[in-house]
Amino acid sequence: MAPLTELSPAGTRHVFGEAPGRVNLIGEHTDYNGGYVLPVAIPQRTRVTLAPRTDCTVYVESAQYPDASPLEYRLGNERRSGGWGDYVQGMTWALTSHGLLRGFEARVESTVPVGSGLSSSAALEIAFGRAIRAAFGLPLGDVALARAAQLAENEFVGAPVGILDQMACSLADTSSALFLDTRTLEYARVPLPPSVGLIVVDSGISHRHAGGEYAVRRRECAEAAARLGVPELRDIGPEQLHRVAELPPPLDRRARHVVTENQRVLDTVDALRRGDAVTAGRLFVASHQSMCEDFEITVPAIDLLTELASRVQGTYGARLTGGGFGGSVVVLAEQGRVAAASTEILDQYRLQTGNPGRVLVPER
Ligand code: GLA
């Protein structure tokens, strides 16, 4: 790929924008219900090198998709085309109202895997948002940037996602979990106990969010909340599960997942703060079971991978992470057993499914 200097007028100032992928420790499908989430940044990152132009042209190359044609359009002329360029166009579309008035040339490099449920799209949005903010001096904080990215995704890309991924890619780091209240966007950093390590294994089954089952779950949750007479399922606590049980199926199960999952996030935060990995691991296992039986977003290979991971020596518990229907599992393990346990999990998964899968964290 041509170096950026060849793409832009000589002497133009280059800026960089970076953002990590994320793994959600617990709190799945709670974000669009006003609930709690607990993501951590992963070491894999997306990096954007950008040079401002004086006209309105936007030109972007991606090293992650070297075979795809570069993206080229005029600011204000964004058009959805179904590829990675939609996330870039969505961001320029969303940032125009924050003062983006001129075009740019940019190159994207990323080590965040696509289709593994680790937020490659939000990492791309936030990395672009940061580069654009730096290049044009946009007056946006990290939370406002996350909101702009969610708007881009909801209104431009057409994916009805919550704000978990955008907040995580904008604010999370790799050593602490970001305990986020998605209703108020208040957050606290919860350091991971030093004795605890994370393993992330990609099942090799690619997931999809836009439309499909994700949108169905979102509608079901909204309907359950309306029938229960509350603005969002966040407003139902575990003490009201008897009311949830009176909803018609599958709304009863969907709402039960959200109500119990919110409580599991709070309990996991308490457990991590106490350094109690055993309890946190049990909460992971309970969360997975709830996603399997009540929310019905797991697939057999992911159930198997989770089970294998929870049984390996030195692990505390495992669960599906992200939107579901494929993607990755996150495993809580003894720090000293992370390398050996991840190899063992992958070997057993390969043996039993014939699917290659791969360990994404720790990075190999
Ligand atoms: C996807 C969405 C998030 C969130 C998760 C499930 O990652 O982008 O907003 O809903 O699924 O927790």
Short mmCIF file of C-alpha atoms and ligand atoms in Angstrom, two decimals:
data_model
loop_
_atom_site.label_atom_id
_atom_site.label_comp_id
_atom_site.label_asym_id
_atom_site.label_seq_id
_atom_site.Cartn_x
_atom_site.Cartn_y
_atom_site.Cartn_z
CA MET A 1 0.00 0.00 0.00
CA ALA A 2 1.24 3.50 -0.81
CA PRO A 3 2.57 5.46 2.15
CA LEU A 4 0.20 8.22 3.16
CA THR A 5 2.63 10.93 2.12
CA GLU A 6 2.11 9.84 -1.49
CA LEU A 7 -1.62 10.24 -1.07
CA SER A 8 -1.68 13.73 0.34
CA PRO A 9 -0.26 17.09 -0.67
CA ALA A 10 3.36 17.55 0.45
CA GLY A 11 3.72 19.12 3.85
CA THR A 12 0.27 18.15 5.08
CA ARG A 13 0.09 17.38 8.79
CA HIS A 14 -0.75 13.75 9.61
CA VAL A 15 -2.57 12.76 12.74
CA PHE A 16 -3.22 9.36 14.29
CA GLY A 17 -6.28 7.91 15.93
CA GLU A 18 -6.32 4.57 17.74
CA ALA A 19 -8.88 2.42 19.52
CA PRO A 20 -8.83 -1.12 20.92
CA GLY A 21 -11.30 -3.95 20.42
CA ARG A 22 -13.20 -5.03 23.53
CA VAL A 23 -14.33 -8.13 25.32
CA ASN A 24 -17.42 -7.84 27.50
CA LEU A 25 -16.85 -9.72 30.77
CA ILE A 26 -20.54 -9.84 31.68
CA GLY A 27 -23.75 -7.88 31.04
CA GLU A 28 -24.96 -9.09 27.65
CA HIS A 29 -27.92 -7.50 25.87
CA THR A 30 -28.42 -5.26 28.88
CA ASP A 31 -27.18 -2.07 27.19
CA TYR A 32 -30.27 -1.38 25.09
CA ASN A 33 -32.33 -2.06 28.22
CA GLY A 34 -30.67 0.77 30.17
CA GLY A 35 -28.66 -1.74 32.24
CA TYR A 36 -25.09 -2.49 33.27
CA VAL A 37 -22.11 -3.83 31.30
CA LEU A 38 -18.50 -4.67 32.18
CA PRO A 39 -16.14 -4.59 29.18
CA VAL A 40 -12.33 -4.69 29.07
CA ALA A 41 -10.16 -3.51 26.16
CA ILE A 42 -8.22 -6.23 24.34
CA PRO A 43 -4.61 -5.73 23.15
CA GLN A 44 -5.67 -5.77 19.48
CA ARG A 45 -6.10 -2.23 18.11
CA THR A 46 -7.20 -0.25 15.08
CA ARG A 47 -5.04 2.65 13.96
CA VAL A 48 -5.96 5.42 11.53
CA THR A 49 -3.41 7.73 9.93
CA LEU A 50 -5.16 10.80 8.55
CA ALA A 51 -4.21 13.94 6.64
CA PRO A 52 -6.75 16.77 6.26
CA ARG A 53 -7.63 18.11 2.80
CA THR A 54 -8.81 21.56 1.88
CA ASP A 55 -11.78 20.29 -0.15
CA CYS A 56 -14.62 17.92 0.78
CA THR A 57 -13.19 14.68 -0.64
CA VAL A 58 -12.70 11.70 1.65
CA TYR A 59 -10.29 8.99 0.51
CA VAL A 60 -9.59 5.94 2.69
CA GLU A 61 -7.54 2.78 2.21
CA SER A 62 -7.69 -0.18 4.56
CA ALA A 63 -4.82 -2.59 5.11
CA GLN A 64 -7.33 -4.96 6.70
CA TYR A 65 -9.13 -5.31 3.37
CA PRO A 66 -6.25 -4.91 0.89
CA ASP A 67 -8.34 -6.34 -1.95
CA ALA A 68 -11.28 -3.99 -1.49
CA SER A 69 -11.25 -0.79 -3.50
CA PRO A 70 -10.38 2.34 -1.54
CA LEU A 71 -13.31 4.35 -0.26
CA GLU A 72 -13.86 7.67 -1.98
CA TYR A 73 -16.74 10.10 -1.51
CA ARG A 74 -17.60 13.71 -0.87
CA LEU A 75 -18.48 14.84 2.62
CA GLY A 76 -22.26 15.20 2.75
CA ASN A 77 -22.63 12.53 0.07
CA GLU A 78 -22.31 9.47 2.31
CA ARG A 79 -24.02 6.37 0.87
CA ARG A 80 -24.37 3.00 2.55
CA SER A 81 -22.84 0.16 0.56
CA GLY A 82 -22.73 -2.76 3.00
CA GLY A 83 -18.95 -2.91 3.62
CA TRP A 84 -16.37 -1.60 6.11
CA GLY A 85 -16.62 1.84 4.49
CA ASP A 86 -20.09 2.26 6.01
CA TYR A 87 -18.57 2.72 9.46
CA VAL A 88 -16.25 5.45 8.17
CA GLN A 89 -19.04 7.16 6.25
CA GLY A 90 -21.31 6.82 9.28
CA MET A 91 -18.73 8.65 11.39
CA THR A 92 -18.25 11.55 8.96
CA TRP A 93 -22.04 11.74 8.61
CA ALA A 94 -22.41 11.88 12.42
CA LEU A 95 -19.51 14.30 12.98
CA THR A 96 -20.69 16.91 10.49
CA SER A 97 -22.99 18.31 13.16
CA HIS A 98 -19.96 18.55 15.49
CA GLY A 99 -18.03 20.74 13.04
CA LEU A 100 -16.48 18.37 10.48
CA LEU A 101 -16.50 20.46 7.31
CA ARG A 102 -13.51 19.29 5.29
CA GLY A 103 -12.38 16.01 3.78
CA PHE A 104 -9.24 13.96 4.40
CA GLU A 105 -7.09 11.09 3.24
CA ALA A 106 -6.60 8.19 5.57
CA ARG A 107 -5.18 4.73 5.93
CA VAL A 108 -6.50 2.11 8.36
CA GLU A 109 -4.52 -0.70 9.94
CA SER A 110 -6.06 -3.10 12.42
CA THR A 111 -5.32 -6.21 14.37
CA VAL A 112 -8.88 -6.45 15.76
CA PRO A 113 -10.39 -9.58 14.22
CA VAL A 114 -13.57 -9.12 12.18
CA GLY A 115 -16.62 -11.28 12.96
CA SER A 116 -15.29 -12.55 16.31
CA GLY A 117 -17.62 -10.48 18.48
CA LEU A 118 -14.82 -8.21 19.69
CA SER A 119 -16.09 -4.92 18.26
CA SER A 120 -13.96 -4.42 15.18
CA SER A 121 -16.60 -2.00 13.89
CA ALA A 122 -16.69 0.15 17.03
CA ALA A 123 -12.86 0.17 17.11
CA LEU A 124 -12.90 1.46 13.52
CA GLU A 125 -15.50 4.12 14.35
CA ILE A 126 -13.69 5.36 17.45
CA ALA A 127 -10.23 5.29 15.83
CA PHE A 128 -11.64 7.41 12.98
CA GLY A 129 -13.48 9.65 15.41
CA ARG A 130 -10.25 10.29 17.30
CA ALA A 131 -8.22 10.99 14.17
CA ILE A 132 -10.91 13.36 12.84
CA ARG A 133 -11.18 15.07 16.24
CA ALA A 134 -7.42 15.63 16.35
CA ALA A 135 -7.15 16.80 12.73
CA PHE A 136 -9.98 19.33 12.86
CA GLY A 137 -9.99 20.22 16.56
CA LEU A 138 -13.55 19.02 17.15
CA PRO A 139 -14.73 19.83 20.69
CA LEU A 140 -15.76 16.28 21.63
CA GLY A 141 -14.96 14.28 24.75
CA ASP A 142 -14.65 10.50 24.76
CA VAL A 143 -18.26 9.94 25.84
CA ALA A 144 -19.57 12.28 23.13
CA LEU A 145 -17.44 10.42 20.60
CA ALA A 146 -18.98 7.12 21.72
CA ARG A 147 -22.46 8.63 21.34
CA ALA A 148 -21.62 9.85 17.83
CA ALA A 149 -20.38 6.35 16.92
CA GLN A 150 -23.56 4.74 18.22
CA LEU A 151 -25.62 7.24 16.22
CA ALA A 152 -23.57 6.37 13.12
CA GLU A 153 -24.19 2.69 13.69
CA ASN A 154 -27.94 3.03 14.45
CA GLU A 155 -28.94 5.67 11.93
CA PHE A 156 -26.42 5.29 9.11
CA VAL A 157 -25.24 1.68 9.13
CA GLY A 158 -28.67 0.50 10.28
CA ALA A 159 -27.56 -1.78 13.13
CA PRO A 160 -29.84 -1.32 16.17
CA VAL A 161 -27.01 -1.80 18.70
CA GLY A 162 -26.71 -0.35 22.21
CA ILE A 163 -23.74 1.75 23.38
CA LEU A 164 -21.60 -0.97 24.99
CA ASP A 165 -19.07 -1.35 22.19
CA GLN A 166 -18.60 2.34 21.42
CA MET A 167 -18.13 3.26 25.10
CA ALA A 168 -15.74 0.34 25.59
CA CYS A 169 -13.60 1.19 22.56
CA SER A 170 -13.56 4.85 23.57
CA LEU A 171 -12.93 4.48 27.30
CA ALA A 172 -11.79 1.01 28.36
CA ASP A 173 -8.22 -0.11 29.01
CA THR A 174 -6.68 -3.57 29.24
CA SER A 175 -5.98 -3.69 32.96
CA SER A 176 -9.35 -2.74 34.40
CA ALA A 177 -12.96 -3.48 33.55
CA LEU A 178 -15.20 -0.55 32.67
CA PHE A 179 -18.28 -0.83 34.89
CA LEU A 180 -20.78 1.19 32.90
CA ASP A 181 -24.34 2.23 33.62
CA THR A 182 -25.68 2.49 30.07
CA ARG A 183 -28.62 4.65 31.16
CA THR A 184 -26.59 7.48 32.68
CA LEU A 185 -23.24 6.66 31.01
CA GLU A 186 -21.61 6.94 34.44
CA TYR A 187 -18.70 4.57 34.75
CA ALA A 188 -16.08 3.31 37.18
CA ARG A 189 -12.89 1.38 36.52
CA VAL A 190 -12.67 -1.96 38.31
CA PRO A 191 -9.07 -3.25 38.30
CA LEU A 192 -8.74 -6.95 37.49
CA PRO A 193 -7.25 -8.76 40.50
CA PRO A 194 -3.56 -9.50 39.78
CA SER A 195 -4.15 -13.23 40.34
CA VAL A 196 -6.73 -13.33 37.54
CA GLY A 197 -6.12 -13.56 33.80
CA LEU A 198 -8.44 -13.47 30.80
CA ILE A 199 -8.61 -15.87 27.90
CA VAL A 200 -10.61 -15.11 24.78
CA VAL A 201 -11.22 -17.91 22.29
CA ASP A 202 -12.85 -17.29 18.91
CA SER A 203 -15.22 -20.15 18.06
CA GLY A 204 -14.59 -19.63 14.34
CA ILE A 205 -18.31 -19.13 13.82
CA SER A 206 -18.86 -15.64 12.51
CA HIS A 207 -21.68 -13.59 14.00
CA ARG A 208 -23.99 -10.98 12.46
CA HIS A 209 -25.77 -8.10 14.17
CA ALA A 210 -27.47 -5.87 11.68
CA GLY A 211 -31.07 -6.96 11.53
CA GLY A 212 -31.85 -10.61 12.21
CA GLU A 213 -32.13 -12.07 15.66
CA TYR A 214 -30.46 -9.12 17.42
CA ALA A 215 -33.25 -6.81 16.30
CA VAL A 216 -35.83 -9.42 17.30
CA ARG A 217 -34.38 -9.61 20.83
CA ARG A 218 -34.38 -5.85 21.07
CA ARG A 219 -38.07 -5.68 20.10
CA GLU A 220 -38.96 -8.47 22.52
CA CYS A 221 -37.28 -6.60 25.38
CA ALA A 222 -39.10 -3.38 24.51
CA GLU A 223 -42.39 -5.25 24.42
CA ALA A 224 -41.70 -6.94 27.76
CA ALA A 225 -40.91 -3.55 29.33
CA ALA A 226 -44.11 -2.03 27.91
CA ARG A 227 -46.22 -4.92 29.27
CA LEU A 228 -44.56 -4.53 32.67
CA GLY A 229 -45.35 -0.80 32.58
CA VAL A 230 -41.74 0.45 32.81
CA PRO A 231 -39.64 2.54 30.38
CA GLU A 232 -36.87 -0.08 30.21
CA LEU A 233 -36.21 -3.55 31.69
CA ARG A 234 -33.52 -1.89 33.82
CA ASP A 235 -36.40 -0.66 35.95
CA ILE A 236 -37.32 -4.20 37.01
CA GLY A 237 -35.27 -5.59 39.89
CA PRO A 238 -34.84 -9.26 40.86
CA GLU A 239 -37.53 -8.81 43.54
CA GLN A 240 -40.06 -8.43 40.71
CA LEU A 241 -39.24 -11.67 38.90
CA HIS A 242 -42.70 -13.03 39.84
CA ARG A 243 -44.21 -10.33 37.56
CA VAL A 244 -41.77 -11.28 34.79
CA ALA A 245 -42.90 -14.91 35.08
CA GLU A 246 -46.46 -13.84 34.15
CA LEU A 247 -45.42 -12.51 30.74
CA PRO A 248 -46.28 -14.70 27.74
CA PRO A 249 -43.38 -16.77 26.35
CA PRO A 250 -40.80 -15.99 25.09
CA LEU A 251 -41.05 -12.51 26.67
CA ASP A 252 -40.87 -14.03 30.17
CA ARG A 253 -37.53 -15.70 29.39
CA ARG A 254 -36.10 -12.69 27.56
CA ALA A 255 -36.94 -10.34 30.43
CA ARG A 256 -35.69 -12.83 33.02
CA HIS A 257 -32.31 -12.90 31.30
CA VAL A 258 -32.01 -9.11 31.35
CA VAL A 259 -33.16 -8.73 34.96
CA THR A 260 -30.87 -11.47 36.29
CA GLU A 261 -27.95 -10.40 34.06
CA ASN A 262 -28.04 -6.86 35.43
CA GLN A 263 -27.77 -8.29 38.93
CA ARG A 264 -24.92 -10.56 37.81
CA VAL A 265 -22.96 -7.52 36.61
CA LEU A 266 -23.34 -5.88 40.02
CA ASP A 267 -22.33 -9.12 41.76
CA THR A 268 -19.32 -9.60 39.46
CA VAL A 269 -18.12 -6.06 40.19
CA ASP A 270 -18.37 -6.81 43.93
CA ALA A 271 -16.56 -10.12 43.49
CA LEU A 272 -13.72 -8.58 41.45
CA ARG A 273 -13.34 -5.77 43.97
CA ARG A 274 -12.96 -8.41 46.70
CA GLY A 275 -10.55 -10.42 44.52
CA ASP A 276 -13.03 -13.32 44.63
CA ALA A 277 -12.43 -15.01 41.27
CA VAL A 278 -14.35 -18.15 42.24
CA THR A 279 -17.60 -16.21 42.64
CA ALA A 280 -16.94 -14.19 39.47
CA GLY A 281 -16.39 -17.45 37.58
CA ARG A 282 -19.69 -18.88 38.85
CA LEU A 283 -21.44 -15.73 37.66
CA PHE A 284 -19.86 -16.20 34.21
CA VAL A 285 -21.28 -19.74 34.07
CA ALA A 286 -24.73 -18.57 35.22
CA SER A 287 -24.67 -15.80 32.63
CA HIS A 288 -23.91 -18.26 29.86
CA GLN A 289 -26.71 -20.54 30.97
CA SER A 290 -29.11 -17.60 30.94
CA MET A 291 -28.02 -16.64 27.41
CA CYS A 292 -28.45 -20.25 26.32
CA GLU A 293 -31.83 -21.03 27.90
CA ASP A 294 -33.57 -17.70 28.38
CA PHE A 295 -32.17 -15.33 25.78
CA GLU A 296 -31.42 -18.08 23.25
CA ILE A 297 -28.44 -16.41 21.57
CA THR A 298 -25.88 -19.19 21.83
CA VAL A 299 -25.10 -21.90 19.26
CA PRO A 300 -24.06 -25.52 20.02
CA ALA A 301 -20.35 -24.99 19.23
CA ILE A 302 -20.23 -22.00 21.60
CA ASP A 303 -22.01 -23.97 24.33
CA LEU A 304 -19.45 -26.74 23.94
CA LEU A 305 -16.51 -24.31 23.93
CA THR A 306 -17.81 -22.67 27.10
CA GLU A 307 -18.26 -26.00 28.81
CA LEU A 308 -14.77 -27.20 27.84
CA ALA A 309 -13.25 -23.93 29.02
CA SER A 310 -15.03 -24.06 32.37
CA ARG A 311 -13.76 -27.61 32.99
CA VAL A 312 -10.07 -27.06 32.20
CA GLN A 313 -7.78 -26.92 35.23
CA GLY A 314 -7.09 -23.39 36.45
CA THR A 315 -10.20 -21.72 35.01
CA TYR A 316 -13.00 -20.21 37.09
CA GLY A 317 -15.73 -19.94 34.46
CA ALA A 318 -16.49 -19.08 30.85
CA ARG A 319 -19.24 -17.46 28.84
CA LEU A 320 -20.20 -16.25 25.39
CA THR A 321 -19.23 -12.59 24.92
CA GLY A 322 -20.86 -10.04 22.60
CA GLY A 323 -24.05 -10.17 20.60
CA GLY A 324 -24.19 -13.96 20.19
CA PHE A 325 -25.00 -16.49 17.43
CA GLY A 326 -21.26 -17.11 17.05
CA GLY A 327 -18.18 -15.10 17.97
CA SER A 328 -15.98 -15.64 21.03
CA VAL A 329 -16.05 -16.87 24.60
CA VAL A 330 -14.31 -15.15 27.52
CA VAL A 331 -12.73 -17.26 30.24
CA LEU A 332 -11.68 -16.19 33.73
CA ALA A 333 -8.52 -18.07 34.72
CA GLU A 334 -5.70 -18.20 37.23
CA GLN A 335 -3.05 -15.81 35.97
CA GLY A 336 -0.36 -18.50 36.08
CA ARG A 337 -2.51 -20.96 34.10
CA VAL A 338 -3.58 -18.66 31.26
CA ALA A 339 -1.13 -19.91 28.63
CA ALA A 340 -1.54 -23.63 29.38
CA ALA A 341 -5.31 -23.45 29.82
CA SER A 342 -5.84 -21.57 26.55
CA THR A 343 -3.87 -24.22 24.64
CA GLU A 344 -5.82 -27.01 26.31
CA ILE A 345 -9.19 -25.40 25.56
CA LEU A 346 -8.31 -24.91 21.91
CA ASP A 347 -6.96 -28.44 21.50
CA GLN A 348 -10.10 -29.98 22.97
CA TYR A 349 -12.37 -27.74 20.92
CA ARG A 350 -10.58 -28.70 17.71
CA LEU A 351 -10.72 -32.36 18.59
CA GLN A 352 -14.43 -32.34 19.37
CA THR A 353 -15.72 -30.03 16.63
CA GLY A 354 -13.16 -30.15 13.83
CA ASN A 355 -13.44 -26.38 13.84
CA PRO A 356 -10.02 -24.64 14.06
CA GLY A 357 -11.07 -21.79 16.37
CA ARG A 358 -8.25 -19.59 17.70
CA VAL A 359 -7.00 -18.02 20.89
CA LEU A 360 -7.15 -14.23 20.62
CA VAL A 361 -6.22 -13.33 24.21
CA PRO A 362 -3.50 -13.78 25.34
CA GLU A 363 -2.08 -12.62 22.00
CA ARG A 364 0.14 -15.26 20.43
C1 GLA B 1 -23.36 -6.24 20.39
C2 GLA B 1 -23.90 -4.82 20.40
C3 GLA B 1 -23.89 -4.23 21.82
C4 GLA B 1 -24.51 -5.19 22.84
C5 GLA B 1 -23.95 -6.59 22.66
C6 GLA B 1 -24.65 -7.60 23.53
O1 GLA B 1 -21.99 -6.24 20.67
O2 GLA B 1 -23.14 -3.99 19.56
O3 GLA B 1 -24.54 -2.98 21.83
O4 GLA B 1 -25.91 -5.17 22.75
O5 GLA B 1 -24.05 -7.04 21.32
O6 GLA B 1 -24.37 -7.36 24.87
#
